[in-house]
Amino acid sequence: SHCRRGMTWIVQYQQSPAPNSPVEMVDSLDEAPRQHWRVLVRGVEGSEFEAPRLRCLSPCSFRLIPVLAGWEAPSRPSTPQTSAVLPKLAPGSVRLEARVVREEPFAHETSVALAFEEDIANALSIAQERIGVRELRQSA
């Protein structure tokens, strides 16, 4: 937060049930099915957070709780979000997700992607054409 330097947050999420999946039953007919909020991470600083390991194939909502003495109320939930669906793999293929940290920012994404593909292909002793970089991001 810009107004409270050093303030930290608890990030929670809940995943909507997939269609035709069982939901927890409740005691009263007036009560909606219970939704479970899970802690994704504690101690987040700043105003942005990326959850690289979370996949929301059915929509996920997020909310924040400030780590502030006497404050327990969460924020309103976000609009439900869904992760991008990756294309189906060809028979005999595997998917590898890697997070590579560079010392300096890169100017040309294409050259970085090609160099990464070449390094991985050499390490696995396979043709570079069998490797494909799906996404490349600069860190903030």
Short mmCIF file of C-alpha atoms in Angstrom, two decimals:
data_model
loop_
_atom_site.label_atom_id
_atom_site.label_comp_id
_atom_site.label_asym_id
_atom_site.label_seq_id
_atom_site.Cartn_x
_atom_site.Cartn_y
_atom_site.Cartn_z
CA SER A 1 0.00 0.00 0.00
CA HIS A 2 1.30 3.47 -0.84
CA CYS A 3 -0.05 4.97 2.37
CA ARG A 4 1.36 2.35 4.79
CA ARG A 5 4.91 1.39 3.92
CA GLY A 6 5.87 -1.99 5.34
CA MET A 7 2.26 -3.16 5.65
CA THR A 8 1.77 -6.83 4.80
CA TRP A 9 -1.21 -8.83 3.63
CA ILE A 10 -2.60 -12.33 3.78
CA VAL A 11 -3.83 -13.42 0.34
CA GLN A 12 -6.68 -15.94 0.34
CA TYR A 13 -8.45 -17.69 -2.52
CA GLN A 14 -11.39 -19.93 -3.10
CA GLN A 15 -12.06 -22.05 -6.12
CA SER A 16 -15.58 -22.36 -7.45
CA PRO A 17 -16.73 -25.96 -7.63
CA ALA A 18 -16.54 -27.52 -11.06
CA PRO A 19 -19.90 -28.30 -12.69
CA ASN A 20 -21.42 -31.56 -11.40
CA SER A 21 -18.95 -31.77 -8.49
CA PRO A 22 -20.16 -32.54 -4.97
CA VAL A 23 -20.51 -29.57 -2.62
CA GLU A 24 -20.54 -29.58 1.16
CA MET A 25 -24.04 -30.02 2.51
CA VAL A 26 -25.37 -27.56 5.08
CA ASP A 27 -27.86 -27.95 7.93
CA SER A 28 -30.38 -25.33 6.83
CA LEU A 29 -32.21 -24.99 3.54
CA ASP A 30 -31.74 -21.21 3.79
CA GLU A 31 -27.97 -21.53 3.94
CA ALA A 32 -25.86 -21.50 0.79
CA PRO A 33 -23.21 -24.20 0.30
CA ARG A 34 -20.12 -23.35 2.34
CA GLN A 35 -17.24 -21.80 0.49
CA HIS A 36 -13.79 -22.45 1.89
CA TRP A 37 -11.20 -19.70 1.74
CA ARG A 38 -7.62 -20.97 1.72
CA VAL A 39 -4.49 -19.02 2.55
CA LEU A 40 -2.36 -18.70 -0.56
CA VAL A 41 0.45 -16.71 1.05
CA ARG A 42 1.14 -14.62 4.16
CA GLY A 43 3.29 -11.53 4.45
CA VAL A 44 2.82 -10.05 0.97
CA GLU A 45 4.21 -6.53 0.71
CA GLY A 46 3.26 -3.90 -1.84
CA SER A 47 0.24 -3.51 -4.07
CA GLU A 48 0.83 -6.39 -6.54
CA PHE A 49 1.20 -10.15 -6.19
CA GLU A 50 1.57 -12.95 -8.72
CA ALA A 51 0.61 -16.51 -7.83
CA PRO A 52 2.64 -18.52 -10.35
CA ARG A 53 1.86 -21.96 -8.90
CA LEU A 54 -1.91 -21.56 -8.62
CA ARG A 55 -3.99 -22.92 -11.49
CA CYS A 56 -7.66 -22.01 -11.53
CA LEU A 57 -9.29 -24.22 -14.13
CA SER A 58 -12.62 -23.41 -12.53
CA PRO A 59 -12.90 -19.76 -11.46
CA CYS A 60 -11.00 -18.56 -8.37
CA SER A 61 -11.77 -15.48 -6.31
CA PHE A 62 -9.20 -13.70 -4.18
CA ARG A 63 -9.36 -11.49 -1.11
CA LEU A 64 -6.92 -9.77 1.22
CA ILE A 65 -6.61 -9.46 4.97
CA PRO A 66 -4.25 -6.78 6.26
CA VAL A 67 -1.77 -7.94 8.89
CA LEU A 68 -2.77 -5.22 11.31
CA ALA A 69 -3.39 -5.58 15.05
CA GLY A 70 -7.12 -5.75 15.72
CA TRP A 71 -8.10 -6.14 12.07
CA GLU A 72 -9.54 -9.47 10.99
CA ALA A 73 -12.08 -8.53 8.31
CA PRO A 74 -11.14 -9.53 4.76
CA SER A 75 -11.60 -7.38 1.69
CA ARG A 76 -14.47 -8.01 -0.68
CA PRO A 77 -13.71 -10.94 -3.01
CA SER A 78 -12.34 -10.24 -6.45
CA THR A 79 -14.19 -11.00 -9.62
CA PRO A 80 -13.67 -14.74 -10.31
CA GLN A 81 -10.63 -15.40 -12.53
CA THR A 82 -9.68 -18.44 -14.60
CA SER A 83 -6.15 -19.48 -15.58
CA ALA A 84 -5.31 -19.66 -19.25
CA VAL A 85 -5.87 -23.16 -20.58
CA LEU A 86 -2.77 -24.56 -22.23
CA PRO A 87 -3.10 -26.53 -25.46
CA LYS A 88 -3.28 -30.32 -25.28
CA LEU A 89 0.05 -32.10 -25.41
CA ALA A 90 0.99 -34.28 -28.34
CA PRO A 91 1.37 -37.99 -27.52
CA GLY A 92 4.70 -38.63 -25.80
CA SER A 93 5.14 -34.97 -24.83
CA VAL A 94 5.63 -33.45 -21.38
CA ARG A 95 5.13 -29.94 -20.13
CA LEU A 96 7.84 -28.15 -18.16
CA GLU A 97 7.32 -24.89 -16.34
CA ALA A 98 10.46 -23.03 -15.37
CA ARG A 99 11.08 -19.79 -13.57
CA VAL A 100 14.43 -18.33 -14.57
CA VAL A 101 15.69 -15.19 -12.91
CA ARG A 102 18.03 -12.94 -14.88
CA GLU A 103 20.40 -10.42 -13.39
CA GLU A 104 19.56 -7.78 -16.00
CA PRO A 105 16.38 -7.07 -17.98
CA PHE A 106 16.27 -8.45 -21.51
CA ALA A 107 15.69 -6.29 -24.55
CA HIS A 108 14.72 -8.95 -27.10
CA GLU A 109 12.30 -11.64 -25.91
CA THR A 110 12.77 -13.70 -29.08
CA SER A 111 16.53 -14.08 -28.61
CA VAL A 112 16.07 -15.02 -24.93
CA ALA A 113 13.42 -17.60 -25.82
CA LEU A 114 15.59 -19.11 -28.58
CA ALA A 115 18.63 -19.30 -26.28
CA PHE A 116 16.52 -20.98 -23.58
CA GLU A 117 15.08 -23.47 -26.07
CA GLU A 118 18.59 -24.30 -27.31
CA ASP A 119 19.94 -24.79 -23.78
CA ILE A 120 17.05 -27.08 -22.78
CA ALA A 121 17.27 -29.08 -26.03
CA ASN A 122 21.02 -29.59 -25.51
CA ALA A 123 20.51 -30.61 -21.87
CA LEU A 124 17.84 -33.16 -22.89
CA SER A 125 19.65 -34.28 -26.06
CA ILE A 126 16.64 -33.61 -28.26
CA ALA A 127 15.99 -31.41 -31.29
CA GLN A 128 15.40 -27.74 -30.50
CA GLU A 129 12.22 -27.85 -32.61
CA ARG A 130 10.65 -30.04 -29.90
CA ILE A 131 11.00 -27.24 -27.33
CA GLY A 132 8.65 -24.25 -27.28
CA VAL A 133 8.59 -21.24 -24.97
CA ARG A 134 4.94 -20.43 -24.31
CA GLU A 135 5.37 -17.28 -22.22
CA LEU A 136 8.18 -14.97 -21.20
CA ARG A 137 7.78 -12.24 -18.59
CA GLN A 138 9.97 -9.46 -17.28
CA SER A 139 10.00 -9.29 -13.50
CA ALA A 140 8.75 -6.12 -11.89
#
